[in-house]
Short mmCIF file of N, CA and C and ligand atoms in Angstrom, two decimals:
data_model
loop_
_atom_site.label_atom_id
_atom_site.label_comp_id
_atom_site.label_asym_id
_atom_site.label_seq_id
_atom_site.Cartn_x
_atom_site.Cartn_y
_atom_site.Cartn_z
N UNK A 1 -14.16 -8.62 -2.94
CA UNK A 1 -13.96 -7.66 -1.85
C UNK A 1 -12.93 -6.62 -2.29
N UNK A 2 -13.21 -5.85 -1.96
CA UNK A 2 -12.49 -4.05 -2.24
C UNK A 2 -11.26 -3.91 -0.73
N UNK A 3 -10.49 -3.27 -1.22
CA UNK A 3 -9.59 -2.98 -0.16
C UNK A 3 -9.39 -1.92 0.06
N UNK A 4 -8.86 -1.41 1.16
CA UNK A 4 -8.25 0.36 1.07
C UNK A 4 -6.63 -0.02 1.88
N UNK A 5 -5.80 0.84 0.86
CA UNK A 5 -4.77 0.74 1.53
C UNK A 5 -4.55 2.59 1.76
N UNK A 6 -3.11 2.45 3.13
CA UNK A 6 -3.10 3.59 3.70
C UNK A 6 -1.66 3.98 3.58
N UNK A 7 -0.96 4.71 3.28
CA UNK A 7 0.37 4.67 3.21
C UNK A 7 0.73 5.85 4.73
N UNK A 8 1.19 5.89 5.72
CA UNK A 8 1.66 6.62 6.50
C UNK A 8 2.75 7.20 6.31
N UNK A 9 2.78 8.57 5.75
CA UNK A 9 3.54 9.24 4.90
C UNK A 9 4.63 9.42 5.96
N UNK A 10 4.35 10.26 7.35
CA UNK A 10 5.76 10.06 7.65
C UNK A 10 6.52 9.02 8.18
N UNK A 11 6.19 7.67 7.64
CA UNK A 11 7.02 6.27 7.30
C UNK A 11 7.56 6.76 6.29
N UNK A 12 6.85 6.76 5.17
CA UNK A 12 7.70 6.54 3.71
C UNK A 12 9.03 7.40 4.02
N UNK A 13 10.22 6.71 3.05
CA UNK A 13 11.66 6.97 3.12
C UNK A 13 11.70 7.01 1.55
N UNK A 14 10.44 7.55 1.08
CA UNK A 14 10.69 7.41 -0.38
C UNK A 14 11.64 6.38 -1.03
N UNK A 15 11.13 5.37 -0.65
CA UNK A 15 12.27 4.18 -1.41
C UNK A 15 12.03 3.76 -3.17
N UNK A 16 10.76 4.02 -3.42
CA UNK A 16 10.21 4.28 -4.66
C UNK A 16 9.49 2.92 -4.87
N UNK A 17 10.07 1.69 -4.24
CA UNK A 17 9.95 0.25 -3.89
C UNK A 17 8.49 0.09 -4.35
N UNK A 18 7.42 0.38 -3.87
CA UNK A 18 6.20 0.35 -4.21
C UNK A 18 5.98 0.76 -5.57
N UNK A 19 6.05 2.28 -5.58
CA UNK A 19 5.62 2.54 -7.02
C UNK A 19 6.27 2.09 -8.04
N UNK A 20 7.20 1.78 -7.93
CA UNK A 20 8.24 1.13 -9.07
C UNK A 20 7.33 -0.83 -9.68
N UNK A 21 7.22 -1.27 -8.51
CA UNK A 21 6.38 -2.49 -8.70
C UNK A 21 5.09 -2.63 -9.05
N UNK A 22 4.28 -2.01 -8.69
CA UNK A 22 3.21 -1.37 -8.81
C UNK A 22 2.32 0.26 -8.62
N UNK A 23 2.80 0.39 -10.04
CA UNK A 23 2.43 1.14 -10.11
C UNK A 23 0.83 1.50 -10.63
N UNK A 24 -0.03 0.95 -10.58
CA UNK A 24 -1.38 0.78 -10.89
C UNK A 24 -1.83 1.25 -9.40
N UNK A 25 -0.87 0.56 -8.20
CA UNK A 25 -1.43 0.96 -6.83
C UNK A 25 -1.10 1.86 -6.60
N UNK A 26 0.07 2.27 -6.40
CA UNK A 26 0.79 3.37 -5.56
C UNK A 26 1.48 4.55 -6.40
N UNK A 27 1.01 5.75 -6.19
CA UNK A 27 2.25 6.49 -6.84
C UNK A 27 2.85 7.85 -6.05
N UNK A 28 3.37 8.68 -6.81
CA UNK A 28 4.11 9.75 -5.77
C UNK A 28 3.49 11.13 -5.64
N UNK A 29 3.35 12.00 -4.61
CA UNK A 29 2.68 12.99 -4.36
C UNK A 29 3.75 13.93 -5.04
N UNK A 30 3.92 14.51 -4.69
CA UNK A 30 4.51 16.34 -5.23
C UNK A 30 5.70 16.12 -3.90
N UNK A 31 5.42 15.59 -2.55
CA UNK A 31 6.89 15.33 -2.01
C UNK A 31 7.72 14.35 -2.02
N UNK A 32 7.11 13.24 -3.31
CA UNK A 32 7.97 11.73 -3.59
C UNK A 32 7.45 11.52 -2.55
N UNK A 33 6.49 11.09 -1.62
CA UNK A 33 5.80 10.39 -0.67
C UNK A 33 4.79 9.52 -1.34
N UNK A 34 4.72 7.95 -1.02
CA UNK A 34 3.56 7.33 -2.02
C UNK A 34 2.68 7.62 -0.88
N UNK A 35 1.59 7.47 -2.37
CA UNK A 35 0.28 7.35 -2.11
C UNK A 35 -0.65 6.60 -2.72
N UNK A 36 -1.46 5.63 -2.37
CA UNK A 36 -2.25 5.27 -3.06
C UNK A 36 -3.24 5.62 -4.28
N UNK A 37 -3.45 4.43 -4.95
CA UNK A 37 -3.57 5.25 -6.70
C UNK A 37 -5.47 5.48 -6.32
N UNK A 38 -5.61 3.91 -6.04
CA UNK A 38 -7.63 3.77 -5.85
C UNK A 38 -7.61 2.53 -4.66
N UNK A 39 -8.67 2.44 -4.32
CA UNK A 39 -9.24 0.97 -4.00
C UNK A 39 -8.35 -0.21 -4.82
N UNK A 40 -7.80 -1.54 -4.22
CA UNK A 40 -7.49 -2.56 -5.22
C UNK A 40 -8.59 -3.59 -4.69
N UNK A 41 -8.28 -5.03 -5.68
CA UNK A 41 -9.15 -5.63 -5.80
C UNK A 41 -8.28 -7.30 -5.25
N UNK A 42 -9.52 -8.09 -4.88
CA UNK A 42 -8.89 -9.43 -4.40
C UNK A 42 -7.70 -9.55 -4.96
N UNK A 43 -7.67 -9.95 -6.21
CA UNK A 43 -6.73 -9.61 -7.45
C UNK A 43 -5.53 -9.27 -7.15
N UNK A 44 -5.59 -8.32 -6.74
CA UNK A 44 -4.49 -7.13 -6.02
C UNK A 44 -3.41 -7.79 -4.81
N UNK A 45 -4.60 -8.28 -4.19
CA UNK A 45 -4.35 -8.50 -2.27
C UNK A 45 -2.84 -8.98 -1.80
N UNK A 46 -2.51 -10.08 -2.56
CA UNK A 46 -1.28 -10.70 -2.60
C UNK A 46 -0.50 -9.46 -3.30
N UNK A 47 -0.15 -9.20 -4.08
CA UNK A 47 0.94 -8.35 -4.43
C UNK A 47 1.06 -7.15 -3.21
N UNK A 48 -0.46 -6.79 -3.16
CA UNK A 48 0.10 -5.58 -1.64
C UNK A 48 0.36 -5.97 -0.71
N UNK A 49 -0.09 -7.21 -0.05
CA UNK A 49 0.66 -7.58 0.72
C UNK A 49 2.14 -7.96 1.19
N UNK A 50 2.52 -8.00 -0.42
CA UNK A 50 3.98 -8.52 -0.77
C UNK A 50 4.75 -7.22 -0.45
N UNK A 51 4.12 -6.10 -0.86
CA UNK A 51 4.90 -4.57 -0.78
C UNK A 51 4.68 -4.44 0.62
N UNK A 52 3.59 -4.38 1.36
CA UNK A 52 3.25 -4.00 2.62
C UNK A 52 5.09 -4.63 3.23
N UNK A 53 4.94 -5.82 3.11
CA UNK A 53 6.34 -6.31 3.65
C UNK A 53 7.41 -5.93 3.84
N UNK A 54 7.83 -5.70 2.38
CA UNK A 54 8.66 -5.44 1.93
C UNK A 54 9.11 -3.85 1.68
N UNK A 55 7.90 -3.24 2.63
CA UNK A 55 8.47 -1.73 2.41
C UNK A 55 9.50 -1.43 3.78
N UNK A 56 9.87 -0.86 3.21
CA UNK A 56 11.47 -0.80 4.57
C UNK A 56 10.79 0.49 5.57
N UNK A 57 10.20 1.39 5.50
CA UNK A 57 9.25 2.54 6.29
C UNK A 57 7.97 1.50 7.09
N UNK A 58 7.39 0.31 6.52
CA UNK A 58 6.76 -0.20 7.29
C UNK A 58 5.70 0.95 7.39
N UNK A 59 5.26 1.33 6.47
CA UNK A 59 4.64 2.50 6.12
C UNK A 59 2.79 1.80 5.43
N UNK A 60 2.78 0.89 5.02
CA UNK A 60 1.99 0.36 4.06
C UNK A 60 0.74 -0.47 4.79
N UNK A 61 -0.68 0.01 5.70
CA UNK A 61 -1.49 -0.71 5.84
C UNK A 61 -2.35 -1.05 5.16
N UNK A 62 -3.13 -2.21 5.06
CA UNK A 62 -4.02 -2.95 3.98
C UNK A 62 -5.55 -3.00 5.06
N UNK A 63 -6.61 -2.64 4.65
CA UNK A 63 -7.89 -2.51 5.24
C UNK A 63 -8.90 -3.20 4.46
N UNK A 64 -9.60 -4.14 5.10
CA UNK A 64 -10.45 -4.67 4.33
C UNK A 64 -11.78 -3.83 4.41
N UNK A 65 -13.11 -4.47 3.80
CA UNK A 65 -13.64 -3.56 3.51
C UNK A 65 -14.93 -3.02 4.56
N UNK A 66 -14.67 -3.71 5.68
CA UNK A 66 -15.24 -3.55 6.98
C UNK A 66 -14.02 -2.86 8.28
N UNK A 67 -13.21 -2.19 7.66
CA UNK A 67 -12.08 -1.54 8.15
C UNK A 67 -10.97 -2.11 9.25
N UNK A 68 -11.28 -3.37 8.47
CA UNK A 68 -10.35 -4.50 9.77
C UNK A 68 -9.26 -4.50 8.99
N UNK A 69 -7.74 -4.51 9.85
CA UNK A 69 -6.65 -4.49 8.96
C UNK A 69 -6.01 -6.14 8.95
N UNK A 70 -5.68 -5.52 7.77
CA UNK A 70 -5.25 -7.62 6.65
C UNK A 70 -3.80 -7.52 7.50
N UNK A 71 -3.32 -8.97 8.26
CA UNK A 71 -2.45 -9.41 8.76
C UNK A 71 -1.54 -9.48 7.55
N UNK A 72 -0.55 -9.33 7.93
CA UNK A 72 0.99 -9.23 6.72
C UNK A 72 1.88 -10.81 7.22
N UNK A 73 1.08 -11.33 7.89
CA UNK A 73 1.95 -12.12 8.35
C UNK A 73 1.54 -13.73 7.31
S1 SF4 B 1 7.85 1.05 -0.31
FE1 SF4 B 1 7.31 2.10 1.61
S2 SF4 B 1 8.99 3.56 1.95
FE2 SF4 B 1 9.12 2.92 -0.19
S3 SF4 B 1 7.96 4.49 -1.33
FE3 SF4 B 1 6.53 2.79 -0.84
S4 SF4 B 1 5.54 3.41 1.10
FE4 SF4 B 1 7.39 4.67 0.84
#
């Protein structure tokens, strides 16, 4: 299963937190706002979920691939 994640830019506090960890997922626009790189993969799921958490903007939703959003909990 394929995922889409969404970053809600005016959350991000540019903490860099994401792209710094993964950077395969997330990286920075032209205003240091992340953004998602592509689609990730099962593979993936756990580590974004780990950032989703752990982003302090609370900025970071995870969508599965029937557009239901993945619990962080
Ligand atoms: S961890 Fe959250 S606040 Fe920090 S850069 Fe990523 S999306 Fe923005």
């Amino acid at each position: 299963m394929n995922y889409r994640v969404e970053v809600k830019k005016n959350l991000c506090i540019s903490s860099a937190k994401c792209v710094s960890d993964a950077p395969k997922i997330f990286k920075f626009d032209q205003d240091e706002l992340a953004e998602p790189v592509s689609e990730t993969t099962q593979e993936q799921l756990a580590v974004l979920i780990r950032l989703a958490r752990n982003c302090p903007g609370e900025a970071i939703t995870i969508y599965d691939e029937n557009g239901s959003v993945i619990s962080l909990e």
